[in-house]
Short mmCIF file of C-alpha atoms and ligand atoms in Angstrom, two decimals:
data_model
loop_
_atom_site.label_atom_id
_atom_site.label_comp_id
_atom_site.label_asym_id
_atom_site.label_seq_id
_atom_site.Cartn_x
_atom_site.Cartn_y
_atom_site.Cartn_z
CA ALA J 190 -14.05 5.19 43.32
CA SER J 191 -10.41 6.22 43.36
CA ALA J 192 -8.88 5.20 40.04
CA ASN J 193 -8.86 7.75 37.20
CA ILE J 194 -8.16 5.12 34.56
CA GLY J 195 -8.76 1.36 34.19
CA VAL J 196 -7.40 -1.39 32.01
CA VAL J 197 -9.38 -4.46 30.95
CA GLY J 198 -7.29 -7.34 29.61
CA LEU J 199 -4.04 -8.06 31.36
CA ALA J 200 -2.13 -10.16 28.81
CA VAL J 201 1.25 -8.80 27.72
CA MET J 202 -0.02 -5.56 26.13
CA GLY J 203 -2.61 -4.70 28.78
CA SER J 204 -0.37 -5.36 31.78
CA ASN J 205 2.47 -3.32 30.25
CA LEU J 206 0.12 -0.47 29.43
CA ALA J 207 -1.30 -0.61 32.99
CA ARG J 208 2.23 -0.45 34.45
CA ASN J 209 3.06 2.46 32.14
CA LEU J 210 -0.06 4.29 33.28
CA ALA J 211 0.64 3.61 36.94
CA SER J 212 4.19 4.92 36.66
CA ARG J 213 2.96 8.39 35.61
CA GLU J 214 2.28 11.15 38.09
CA GLY J 215 -1.40 11.56 38.86
CA ASN J 216 -2.65 8.21 37.63
CA THR J 217 -4.26 5.51 39.76
CA VAL J 218 -5.06 2.43 37.72
CA ALA J 219 -7.86 -0.07 38.15
CA VAL J 220 -7.20 -3.43 36.51
CA PHE J 221 -9.46 -6.27 35.47
CA ASN J 222 -9.03 -9.48 33.53
CA ARG J 223 -11.61 -12.13 32.62
CA SER J 224 -9.64 -14.89 34.31
CA ARG J 225 -8.51 -13.94 37.80
CA SER J 226 -5.01 -15.44 37.61
CA LYS J 227 -3.58 -12.70 35.36
CA THR J 228 -4.84 -10.02 37.75
CA ASP J 229 -3.37 -11.79 40.78
CA GLU J 230 -0.02 -12.25 39.05
CA LEU J 231 0.16 -8.59 37.99
CA ILE J 232 -0.69 -7.33 41.48
CA ALA J 233 1.84 -9.66 43.08
CA ALA J 234 4.64 -8.80 40.62
CA HIS J 235 4.13 -5.03 40.77
CA PRO J 236 3.15 -3.79 44.24
CA GLU J 237 4.89 -0.47 43.42
CA ALA J 238 2.19 0.28 40.83
CA GLY J 239 -0.56 0.63 43.44
CA PHE J 240 -3.10 -1.06 41.20
CA ILE J 241 -6.71 -1.35 42.28
CA PRO J 242 -7.72 -4.87 41.28
CA ALA J 243 -11.26 -5.73 40.33
CA PHE J 244 -12.71 -9.20 39.91
CA SER J 245 -15.98 -8.37 38.22
CA TYR J 246 -17.15 -5.67 35.81
CA GLU J 247 -19.29 -4.21 38.64
CA GLU J 248 -16.28 -3.91 40.95
CA PHE J 249 -14.24 -2.46 38.11
CA ALA J 250 -16.87 0.23 37.42
CA ALA J 251 -17.15 1.01 41.13
CA SER J 252 -13.40 1.53 41.45
CA LEU J 253 -13.32 4.26 38.73
CA SER J 254 -13.97 7.98 39.30
CA LYS J 255 -16.28 9.76 36.87
CA PRO J 256 -16.21 10.08 33.98
CA ARG J 257 -15.10 6.46 34.12
CA THR J 258 -12.35 5.80 31.61
CA ALA J 259 -11.27 2.28 30.66
CA ILE J 260 -8.83 1.00 28.07
CA ILE J 261 -9.60 -2.45 26.65
CA MET J 262 -6.57 -4.52 25.65
CA VAL J 263 -7.99 -7.89 24.63
CA LYS J 264 -7.91 -9.98 21.52
CA ALA J 265 -9.40 -8.14 18.53
CA GLY J 266 -12.79 -9.28 17.21
CA ARG J 267 -15.39 -11.05 19.33
CA PRO J 268 -13.50 -10.75 22.64
CA THR J 269 -13.49 -6.96 22.18
CA ASP J 270 -17.25 -6.93 21.49
CA ALA J 271 -17.85 -9.07 24.60
CA VAL J 272 -15.89 -6.70 26.83
CA ILE J 273 -17.61 -3.62 25.34
CA ASP J 274 -21.05 -5.18 26.00
CA SER J 275 -20.11 -5.89 29.61
CA LEU J 276 -18.71 -2.42 30.20
CA VAL J 277 -21.76 -0.73 28.66
CA GLU J 278 -23.88 -2.51 31.27
CA VAL J 279 -21.95 -1.09 34.22
CA PHE J 280 -20.90 2.32 32.81
CA GLU J 281 -23.02 5.49 32.58
CA PRO J 282 -23.51 8.24 29.99
CA GLY J 283 -20.40 10.40 29.74
CA ASP J 284 -18.06 7.54 30.60
CA ILE J 285 -15.39 6.55 28.10
CA ILE J 286 -14.55 3.13 26.71
CA VAL J 287 -11.28 2.94 24.78
CA ASP J 288 -10.38 -0.01 22.59
CA GLY J 289 -6.59 -0.13 22.40
CA GLY J 290 -6.47 -3.42 20.48
CA ASN J 291 -5.77 -3.90 16.81
CA ALA J 292 -9.36 -3.50 15.62
CA TYR J 293 -10.28 -3.32 11.95
CA PHE J 294 -11.55 0.29 11.52
CA PRO J 295 -15.02 -0.62 10.14
CA ASP J 296 -15.55 -2.53 13.42
CA THR J 297 -14.58 0.60 15.31
CA ILE J 298 -17.02 2.73 13.29
CA ARG J 299 -19.77 0.18 14.03
CA ARG J 300 -18.93 0.01 17.76
CA GLU J 301 -18.68 3.75 18.16
CA LYS J 302 -22.13 4.17 16.65
CA ALA J 303 -23.68 1.47 18.86
CA VAL J 304 -22.02 2.67 22.08
CA ARG J 305 -22.83 6.33 21.39
CA GLU J 306 -26.53 5.47 21.51
CA THR J 307 -26.12 4.65 25.21
CA GLY J 308 -24.55 8.06 25.87
CA ILE J 309 -21.23 6.45 26.62
CA ASN J 310 -18.18 7.54 24.57
CA PHE J 311 -16.31 4.96 22.56
CA VAL J 312 -12.78 5.60 21.36
CA GLY J 313 -10.85 3.29 19.02
CA ALA J 314 -7.19 3.95 19.67
CA GLY J 315 -4.41 2.40 17.59
CA ILE J 316 -1.44 1.63 19.82
CA SER J 317 1.87 0.88 18.17
CA GLY J 318 5.17 -0.25 19.58
CA GLY J 319 4.53 -3.80 20.74
CA GLU J 320 5.08 -4.88 24.34
CA GLU J 321 8.10 -2.68 24.84
CA GLY J 322 6.25 0.37 23.60
CA ALA J 323 3.24 -0.34 25.78
CA LEU J 324 5.51 -0.32 28.82
CA THR J 325 7.87 2.54 28.04
CA GLY J 326 5.87 4.74 25.67
CA PRO J 327 3.90 3.79 22.54
CA SER J 328 2.76 5.88 19.65
CA ILE J 329 -1.00 6.29 20.14
CA MET J 330 -3.61 7.02 17.47
CA PRO J 331 -6.98 7.70 19.09
CA GLY J 332 -10.21 8.36 17.25
CA GLY J 333 -13.54 9.06 18.95
CA SER J 334 -15.41 12.17 19.99
CA ASP J 335 -14.00 15.58 20.94
CA GLU J 336 -15.70 15.21 24.33
CA SER J 337 -13.79 12.02 25.18
CA TRP J 338 -10.51 13.59 24.07
CA ILE J 339 -10.85 16.21 26.83
CA THR J 340 -10.55 13.51 29.52
CA LEU J 341 -8.47 11.03 27.57
CA GLY J 342 -5.98 13.41 26.00
CA PRO J 343 -3.96 14.19 29.17
CA ILE J 344 -3.94 10.51 30.20
CA LEU J 345 -2.68 9.32 26.83
CA LYS J 346 -0.17 12.14 26.64
CA SER J 347 1.22 11.01 29.99
CA ILE J 348 2.09 7.54 28.69
CA ALA J 349 2.96 8.11 25.04
CA ALA J 350 6.45 8.07 23.61
CA VAL J 351 8.10 11.49 23.36
CA ALA J 352 9.71 12.84 20.20
CA GLU J 353 11.64 16.08 20.49
CA GLY J 354 9.63 17.05 23.55
CA GLU J 355 6.25 16.26 22.00
CA PRO J 356 4.10 13.30 23.08
CA CYS J 357 3.41 10.84 20.23
CA VAL J 358 -0.36 11.05 20.48
CA THR J 359 -2.90 13.26 18.74
CA HIS J 360 -6.66 13.13 18.37
CA VAL J 361 -6.56 11.70 14.86
CA GLY J 362 -10.24 12.15 13.98
CA HIS J 363 -13.68 10.85 14.87
CA ASP J 364 -14.90 7.23 15.29
CA GLY J 365 -12.64 4.85 13.30
CA ALA J 366 -10.00 7.40 12.26
CA GLY J 367 -7.47 6.22 14.83
CA HIS J 368 -7.66 2.58 13.88
CA PHE J 369 -7.61 3.54 10.20
CA VAL J 370 -4.38 5.44 10.65
CA LYS J 371 -2.89 2.62 12.72
CA MET J 372 -3.79 0.21 9.90
CA VAL J 373 -1.96 2.38 7.34
CA HIS J 374 0.99 2.68 9.73
CA ASN J 375 1.25 -1.11 9.65
CA GLY J 376 0.92 -1.16 5.87
CA ILE J 377 3.78 1.32 5.54
CA GLU J 378 5.75 -0.83 7.97
CA TYR J 379 5.29 -3.82 5.60
CA ALA J 380 6.57 -1.77 2.65
CA ASP J 381 9.53 -0.41 4.59
CA MET J 382 10.54 -3.91 5.76
CA GLN J 383 10.23 -5.41 2.25
CA LEU J 384 12.32 -2.59 0.75
CA ILE J 385 15.06 -3.17 3.32
CA ALA J 386 14.92 -6.92 2.67
CA GLU J 387 15.25 -6.34 -1.09
CA ALA J 388 18.22 -4.02 -0.52
CA TYR J 389 19.90 -6.73 1.60
CA ASP J 390 19.24 -9.42 -1.01
CA LEU J 391 20.63 -7.31 -3.86
CA ILE J 392 23.77 -6.42 -1.93
CA ARG J 393 24.33 -9.99 -0.84
CA ARG J 394 23.85 -11.51 -4.24
CA GLY J 395 25.54 -8.70 -6.12
CA THR J 396 28.65 -8.29 -3.98
CA GLY J 397 28.98 -11.60 -2.13
CA LYS J 398 29.29 -9.77 1.20
CA THR J 399 28.42 -11.75 4.32
CA PRO J 400 25.41 -10.86 6.49
CA ALA J 401 27.77 -9.41 9.13
CA GLU J 402 29.41 -7.22 6.47
CA ILE J 403 26.01 -6.10 5.26
CA ALA J 404 25.10 -5.35 8.89
CA ASP J 405 27.94 -2.80 8.80
CA VAL J 406 26.47 -1.28 5.64
CA PHE J 407 23.09 -0.87 7.36
CA ALA J 408 24.67 0.50 10.51
CA GLU J 409 26.43 3.07 8.31
CA TRP J 410 23.17 3.91 6.50
CA ASN J 411 21.58 4.43 9.87
CA THR J 412 23.73 7.52 10.38
CA GLY J 413 22.26 9.25 7.30
CA GLU J 414 18.92 10.06 5.69
CA LEU J 415 17.76 6.43 6.05
CA GLU J 416 18.11 6.58 9.84
CA SER J 417 15.27 4.56 11.34
CA TYR J 418 14.40 1.89 13.86
CA LEU J 419 13.88 -0.66 11.09
CA ILE J 420 17.34 -0.06 9.57
CA GLU J 421 18.84 -0.25 13.06
CA ILE J 422 17.25 -3.60 13.91
CA THR J 423 18.09 -4.95 10.44
CA ALA J 424 21.78 -4.51 11.26
CA GLU J 425 21.26 -6.37 14.55
CA VAL J 426 19.43 -9.26 12.90
CA LEU J 427 22.09 -9.59 10.19
CA ARG J 428 24.88 -9.63 12.77
CA GLN J 429 23.31 -12.40 14.81
CA ILE J 430 25.05 -15.80 14.72
CA ASP J 431 23.02 -18.96 15.35
CA ALA J 432 24.35 -20.66 18.49
CA GLU J 433 23.52 -24.12 17.27
CA THR J 434 25.09 -24.07 13.79
CA GLY J 435 27.52 -21.15 13.98
CA LYS J 436 25.93 -19.74 10.82
CA PRO J 437 24.38 -16.31 10.39
CA LEU J 438 20.93 -16.57 11.92
CA VAL J 439 19.37 -15.09 8.80
CA ASP J 440 20.59 -18.18 6.88
CA VAL J 441 18.94 -20.54 9.34
CA ILE J 442 15.53 -18.83 9.54
CA LEU J 443 12.93 -20.37 7.23
CA ASP J 444 12.25 -17.89 4.39
CA GLN J 445 8.49 -17.79 4.74
CA ALA J 446 7.20 -14.46 6.11
CA GLY J 447 4.12 -14.45 8.30
CA ALA J 448 1.46 -11.76 8.56
CA LYS J 449 -1.32 -10.97 10.99
CA GLY J 450 -3.55 -9.23 8.46
CA THR J 451 -3.04 -5.48 8.88
CA GLY J 452 -1.07 -5.29 5.60
CA ALA J 453 -3.90 -7.05 3.80
CA TRP J 454 -6.46 -4.68 5.39
CA THR J 455 -4.45 -1.70 4.21
CA VAL J 456 -4.38 -3.02 0.67
CA GLN J 457 -8.05 -4.11 0.61
CA THR J 458 -9.08 -0.69 1.87
CA ALA J 459 -6.84 1.03 -0.68
CA LEU J 460 -8.42 -1.02 -3.46
CA SER J 461 -11.89 0.11 -2.43
CA LEU J 462 -10.74 3.71 -2.13
CA GLY J 463 -9.01 3.55 -5.50
CA VAL J 464 -5.63 4.52 -4.07
CA PRO J 465 -2.55 2.84 -5.59
CA VAL J 466 -0.51 1.68 -2.61
CA SER J 467 1.67 -0.53 -4.83
CA GLY J 468 4.60 -0.63 -2.39
CA ILE J 469 2.40 -1.90 0.46
CA ALA J 470 0.60 -4.32 -1.88
CA GLU J 471 3.85 -5.77 -3.23
CA ALA J 472 5.22 -6.13 0.27
CA THR J 473 2.09 -7.96 1.37
CA PHE J 474 2.13 -10.19 -1.74
CA ALA J 475 5.86 -10.88 -1.29
CA ARG J 476 5.03 -12.39 2.13
CA SER J 477 2.27 -14.46 0.52
CA LEU J 478 4.57 -15.66 -2.25
CA SER J 479 7.23 -16.68 0.26
CA SER J 480 4.69 -18.70 2.24
CA HIS J 481 3.80 -21.19 -0.51
CA PRO J 482 6.62 -23.73 -0.38
CA GLU J 483 4.71 -26.21 -2.53
CA GLN J 484 4.50 -23.70 -5.38
CA ARG J 485 8.09 -22.57 -4.93
CA ALA J 486 9.28 -26.16 -5.06
CA VAL J 487 7.76 -26.79 -8.47
CA ALA J 488 8.54 -23.32 -9.85
CA ALA J 489 12.21 -23.74 -8.92
CA ALA J 490 12.59 -25.67 -12.19
CA LEU J 491 11.82 -22.54 -14.24
CA PRO J 492 14.88 -20.90 -15.81
CA GLY J 493 16.56 -17.68 -14.68
CA PRO J 494 19.17 -15.61 -16.49
CA ASP J 495 22.22 -17.47 -17.84
CA GLU J 496 24.92 -15.22 -16.43
CA GLU J 497 26.15 -15.07 -12.86
CA PHE J 498 25.36 -11.80 -11.12
CA GLN J 499 28.47 -10.02 -9.96
CA VAL J 500 28.71 -6.26 -9.79
CA ALA J 501 31.93 -4.65 -10.99
CA ASP J 502 32.21 -2.03 -8.27
CA ALA J 503 30.74 -3.16 -4.95
CA ASP J 504 30.89 0.23 -3.23
CA ALA J 505 29.22 2.01 -6.16
CA PHE J 506 26.52 -0.63 -6.29
CA ILE J 507 25.85 -0.36 -2.55
CA GLU J 508 25.51 3.40 -2.90
CA ASP J 509 23.05 2.86 -5.78
CA VAL J 510 21.04 0.48 -3.62
CA ARG J 511 21.00 3.01 -0.79
CA GLN J 512 19.61 5.67 -3.10
CA ALA J 513 17.10 3.24 -4.62
CA LEU J 514 15.97 2.32 -1.10
CA PHE J 515 15.48 5.93 -0.12
CA ALA J 516 13.61 6.78 -3.32
CA SER J 517 11.34 3.72 -2.95
CA LYS J 518 10.75 4.55 0.69
CA ILE J 519 9.61 8.06 -0.25
CA ILE J 520 7.13 6.54 -2.69
CA ALA J 521 5.83 3.99 -0.15
CA TYR J 522 5.20 6.71 2.46
CA SER J 523 3.71 9.00 -0.15
CA GLN J 524 1.27 6.24 -1.12
CA GLY J 525 0.43 5.49 2.53
CA PHE J 526 -0.38 9.16 3.27
CA ASP J 527 -2.42 9.23 0.08
CA GLU J 528 -4.50 6.41 1.52
CA ILE J 529 -5.06 8.32 4.76
CA ARG J 530 -6.07 11.42 2.80
CA ALA J 531 -8.53 9.37 0.72
CA GLY J 532 -9.85 7.54 3.80
CA ALA J 533 -10.46 10.84 5.56
CA ALA J 534 -12.42 12.12 2.55
CA GLU J 535 -14.46 8.92 2.30
CA TYR J 536 -15.33 8.62 5.99
CA GLY J 537 -15.65 12.32 6.79
CA TRP J 538 -12.66 12.64 9.07
CA THR J 539 -10.53 15.72 9.41
CA ILE J 540 -7.03 14.28 9.69
CA ASP J 541 -3.97 16.47 10.05
CA LEU J 542 -1.39 14.48 8.03
CA GLY J 543 1.50 16.45 9.48
CA ALA J 544 0.35 15.61 13.00
CA VAL J 545 0.11 11.94 12.07
CA SER J 546 3.70 11.92 10.77
CA LYS J 547 4.85 13.56 14.02
CA ILE J 548 3.27 10.96 16.30
CA TRP J 549 5.12 8.28 14.35
CA ARG J 550 8.51 9.76 15.16
CA ALA J 551 8.85 7.71 18.33
CA GLY J 552 7.25 4.72 20.01
CA CYS J 553 6.20 2.89 16.84
CA ILE J 554 7.94 0.54 14.41
CA ILE J 555 8.40 2.99 11.53
CA ARG J 556 9.88 5.67 13.80
CA ALA J 557 12.50 7.73 11.99
CA GLN J 558 13.90 11.23 11.54
CA PHE J 559 12.43 11.04 8.04
CA LEU J 560 8.96 11.66 9.51
CA ASN J 561 10.01 15.22 10.39
CA ARG J 562 10.44 15.83 6.68
CA ILE J 563 6.88 14.65 6.10
CA ALA J 564 5.64 16.97 8.84
CA ASP J 565 7.56 19.86 7.20
CA ALA J 566 6.00 19.03 3.85
CA TYR J 567 2.45 19.16 5.21
CA ALA J 568 3.22 22.24 7.30
CA ALA J 569 4.24 24.04 4.10
CA GLN J 570 1.13 22.81 2.23
CA THR J 571 -1.64 21.04 4.16
CA ASP J 572 -3.47 19.92 0.99
CA LEU J 573 -0.34 18.62 -0.78
CA PRO J 574 -1.75 16.22 -3.41
CA VAL J 575 1.35 14.00 -3.69
CA LEU J 576 3.73 13.88 -0.74
CA ALA J 577 6.63 12.81 -2.99
CA THR J 578 6.43 16.15 -4.81
CA ALA J 579 7.30 18.21 -1.69
CA PRO J 580 10.65 19.93 -2.30
CA TYR J 581 12.76 17.77 0.02
CA PHE J 582 11.44 14.55 -1.43
CA ALA J 583 11.40 15.77 -5.04
CA ASP J 584 15.04 16.72 -4.57
CA ALA J 585 15.94 13.26 -3.22
CA LEU J 586 14.10 11.61 -6.10
CA THR J 587 15.87 13.84 -8.59
CA ARG J 588 19.24 12.92 -7.08
CA GLY J 589 18.40 9.24 -6.71
CA GLN J 590 16.41 8.31 -9.77
CA ALA J 591 19.36 7.32 -11.99
CA ALA J 592 20.70 4.98 -9.28
CA TRP J 593 17.16 3.67 -8.67
CA ARG J 594 16.82 2.77 -12.35
CA ARG J 595 20.27 1.10 -12.41
CA VAL J 596 19.34 -1.04 -9.44
CA VAL J 597 16.01 -2.12 -10.91
CA ILE J 598 17.73 -2.93 -14.22
CA ALA J 599 20.45 -4.91 -12.42
CA ALA J 600 17.88 -6.80 -10.37
CA THR J 601 15.85 -7.61 -13.45
CA GLN J 602 18.87 -8.78 -15.42
CA ALA J 603 20.12 -10.84 -12.50
CA GLY J 604 16.74 -12.42 -11.89
CA ILE J 605 16.57 -11.11 -8.33
CA PRO J 606 12.99 -10.33 -7.35
CA SER J 607 12.58 -6.70 -6.26
CA PRO J 608 8.84 -6.15 -6.36
CA ALA J 609 8.82 -3.21 -3.96
CA PHE J 610 11.77 -1.42 -5.63
CA SER J 611 10.41 -1.90 -9.12
CA SER J 612 6.75 -1.20 -8.39
CA SER J 613 7.72 2.02 -6.59
CA LEU J 614 9.69 3.09 -9.63
CA ALA J 615 6.77 2.20 -11.90
CA TYR J 616 4.47 4.30 -9.70
CA TYR J 617 6.95 7.18 -9.88
CA ASP J 618 7.09 7.01 -13.65
CA GLY J 619 3.31 6.60 -13.83
CA ILE J 620 2.34 9.50 -11.60
CA ARG J 621 4.78 11.89 -13.32
CA ALA J 622 3.88 10.80 -16.87
CA GLU J 623 2.50 13.49 -19.12
CA ARG J 624 0.33 10.97 -20.92
CA LEU J 625 -0.63 7.44 -19.92
CA PRO J 626 -1.82 4.48 -22.01
CA ALA J 627 -5.05 4.76 -19.99
CA ALA J 628 -6.31 6.42 -23.20
CA LEU J 629 -6.00 3.09 -24.97
CA VAL J 630 -7.74 1.31 -22.09
CA GLN J 631 -10.64 3.73 -22.46
CA GLY J 632 -10.74 2.94 -26.17
CA GLN J 633 -10.82 -0.80 -25.43
CA ARG J 634 -13.59 -0.32 -22.83
CA ASP J 635 -15.63 1.67 -25.28
CA PHE J 636 -15.11 -1.00 -27.97
CA PHE J 637 -16.36 -4.01 -25.98
CA GLY J 638 -18.70 -2.40 -23.51
CA ALA J 639 -19.69 1.01 -24.91
CA HIS J 640 -18.29 2.48 -21.71
CA THR J 641 -17.70 5.82 -23.48
CA TYR J 642 -14.70 8.18 -23.23
CA LYS J 643 -13.92 11.83 -22.87
CA ARG J 644 -11.79 13.79 -25.33
CA ILE J 645 -8.82 16.05 -24.69
CA ASP J 646 -10.12 18.73 -27.04
CA LYS J 647 -13.76 19.26 -26.12
CA GLU J 648 -16.33 18.80 -23.37
CA GLY J 649 -18.74 15.90 -23.34
CA THR J 650 -18.85 12.13 -23.36
CA PHE J 651 -18.40 10.11 -26.52
CA HIS J 652 -18.81 6.66 -27.99
CA THR J 653 -17.51 5.30 -31.26
CA GLN J 654 -19.98 3.01 -33.01
CA TRP J 655 -17.45 0.20 -33.29
CA SER J 656 -19.81 -2.43 -34.67
CA GLY J 657 -21.40 0.00 -37.12
CA ASP J 658 -19.76 2.60 -39.33
CA ARG J 659 -17.32 3.64 -36.58
CA THR J 660 -18.47 7.22 -36.47
CA GLU J 661 -18.36 8.98 -33.11
CA ILE J 662 -21.51 10.07 -31.32
CA GLU J 663 -22.16 12.06 -28.15
CA ALA J 664 -23.22 9.69 -25.42
CA GLU J 665 -24.54 9.53 -21.88
CA ASP J 666 -21.72 9.42 -19.37
CA THR J 667 -21.57 5.78 -18.19
CA HIS J 668 -17.89 5.75 -17.07
P1 NBP A 244 -4.15 -11.17 23.30
O1 NBP A 244 -4.48 -10.59 21.98
O2 NBP A 244 -3.41 -12.44 23.36
O3 NBP A 244 -5.52 -11.30 24.14
C1 NBP A 244 -5.52 -11.91 25.41
C2 NBP A 244 -6.41 -11.17 26.34
O4 NBP A 244 -7.75 -11.14 25.83
C3 NBP A 244 -6.49 -11.83 27.71
O5 NBP A 244 -6.52 -10.82 28.67
C4 NBP A 244 -7.82 -12.58 27.64
O6 NBP A 244 -8.37 -12.85 28.88
C5 NBP A 244 -8.65 -11.58 26.89
N1 NBP A 244 -9.90 -12.13 26.39
C6 NBP A 244 -10.15 -13.02 25.41
BR1 NBP A 244 -8.89 -13.90 24.44
N2 NBP A 244 -11.46 -13.27 25.24
C7 NBP A 244 -12.10 -12.49 26.13
C8 NBP A 244 -13.44 -12.30 26.44
N3 NBP A 244 -14.40 -12.91 25.77
N4 NBP A 244 -13.75 -11.46 27.45
C9 NBP A 244 -12.78 -10.80 28.12
N5 NBP A 244 -11.46 -10.95 27.87
C10 NBP A 244 -11.11 -11.79 26.89
O7 NBP A 244 -3.37 -10.07 24.18
P2 NBP A 244 -2.17 -9.08 23.76
O8 NBP A 244 -1.14 -9.75 22.93
O9 NBP A 244 -1.79 -8.43 25.03
O10 NBP A 244 -2.87 -8.00 22.81
C11 NBP A 244 -3.98 -7.23 23.22
C12 NBP A 244 -4.45 -6.36 22.07
O11 NBP A 244 -3.43 -5.48 21.70
C13 NBP A 244 -4.80 -7.15 20.80
O12 NBP A 244 -5.90 -6.56 20.20
C14 NBP A 244 -3.58 -7.00 19.95
O13 NBP A 244 -3.87 -7.14 18.57
C15 NBP A 244 -3.16 -5.59 20.32
N6 NBP A 244 -1.76 -5.30 20.05
C16 NBP A 244 -0.79 -6.17 20.31
C17 NBP A 244 0.54 -5.90 20.11
C18 NBP A 244 1.61 -6.84 20.41
O14 NBP A 244 2.79 -6.58 20.10
N7 NBP A 244 1.32 -7.99 21.03
C19 NBP A 244 0.88 -4.63 19.60
C20 NBP A 244 -0.11 -3.74 19.35
C21 NBP A 244 -1.43 -4.07 19.61
P3 NBP A 244 -8.05 -14.25 29.63
O15 NBP A 244 -6.76 -14.01 30.34
O16 NBP A 244 -9.20 -14.41 30.53
O17 NBP A 244 -7.93 -15.30 28.57
#
């Protein structure tokens, strides 16, 4: 027993994570994979790592010092359950099983409960950053018990990305909290990507600039308040020329966006929690819309606006788009953090939202300076009800809202779909509205279903006798 940490599952993520662990002072890493070939290949390719290979779960358990700590990096779903079952058989109370895969958080809650009954700790840890991050430093979002964090914390801190001297890992909360937060991270990533794509589309169709010219615009934006990994890679993608055709690569790539399901999970969860994450939802739906070529082929016959879209002042328009992008981004993140807040309340987690924003500053896909502003906002007020109302963001929205409206108007008139820009603006106008037409909806609900309503001027629950003499009566509260 000489390894302090083990990795089960040596595909691309697991082997990179194992190498990352092995490269840090103080770690000796046991490795195991279901099929032997991956283990043999890893050992042969990286003798410097000093891995301790195991070829059965028994050997793997025997090679770990106590409390045994193992990170599972296998396909999410049944494979993860299979590995957990096998580890539970060879581990002992006090040991720690970490699932670093992309598990759906209700699965993590279920697994944690089942494993805890054996006395073994189970930790669902969201790991973001892809293969590169796993090797050089990911952003890590662990859930699980306080007891497991004592052993696991220092190990995870040793391999996480570092932002301004701080490791991008924090004990997010109990049981499924880590995978929940990772899920929302991915949802926000969807929204951020869609917003950037809409900005590109508007600039291209409004100004006629080439992808390479728009790459310069994004590179310029990356020096300001929009600075982020996603803006940076957008410039790189737009600059890329296809070797075969000599065209911009973006013009050769089929315009049907794929998805692995984390965006949909984020939206489904938000729907059950009653949290409007419209930016994430529109981004997820935009991918769905793009991926129905048969519908798009028939719908292409439907008319658009008569006039050609050409902006008068390209530079002014680009600046408007930049401000609209920043404002929409603020709303998308505000909605995402709202979902984490609501999830924490629903599932009984204590989640420090400022700490979450900090561990996203490096290692993960949405990494950006911007996240420091979110941390500042929650440091100033931990129970901030709407992130977008924090002074820095409110100020940016105040400065940017006129441009934001001009861009949404231009997009609408030009017939350019901008679901994320426009839904973010609609959310902004909705959340700040003094009075909403929800009053009328309540009236309608009371009319057809006697669902009752409350009044602005007195306590109680009321119903109008719509099918009778239409007088109002006090009623039982039926919502
Ligand atoms: P895969 O998701 O492709 O999984 C392959 C691994 O799962 C192999 O080691 C395979 O073993 C093992 N496995 C399977 Br499949 N069924 C098994 C079973 N019944 N028992 C034991 N092992 C089994 O690997 P990956 O792309 O490295 O991703 C690993 C995890 O990390 C996933 O949950 C993924 O969602 C997550 N993740 C991936 C990324 C990324 O960028 N790829 C980023 C963040 C998180 P075998 O060799 O014997 O077939």
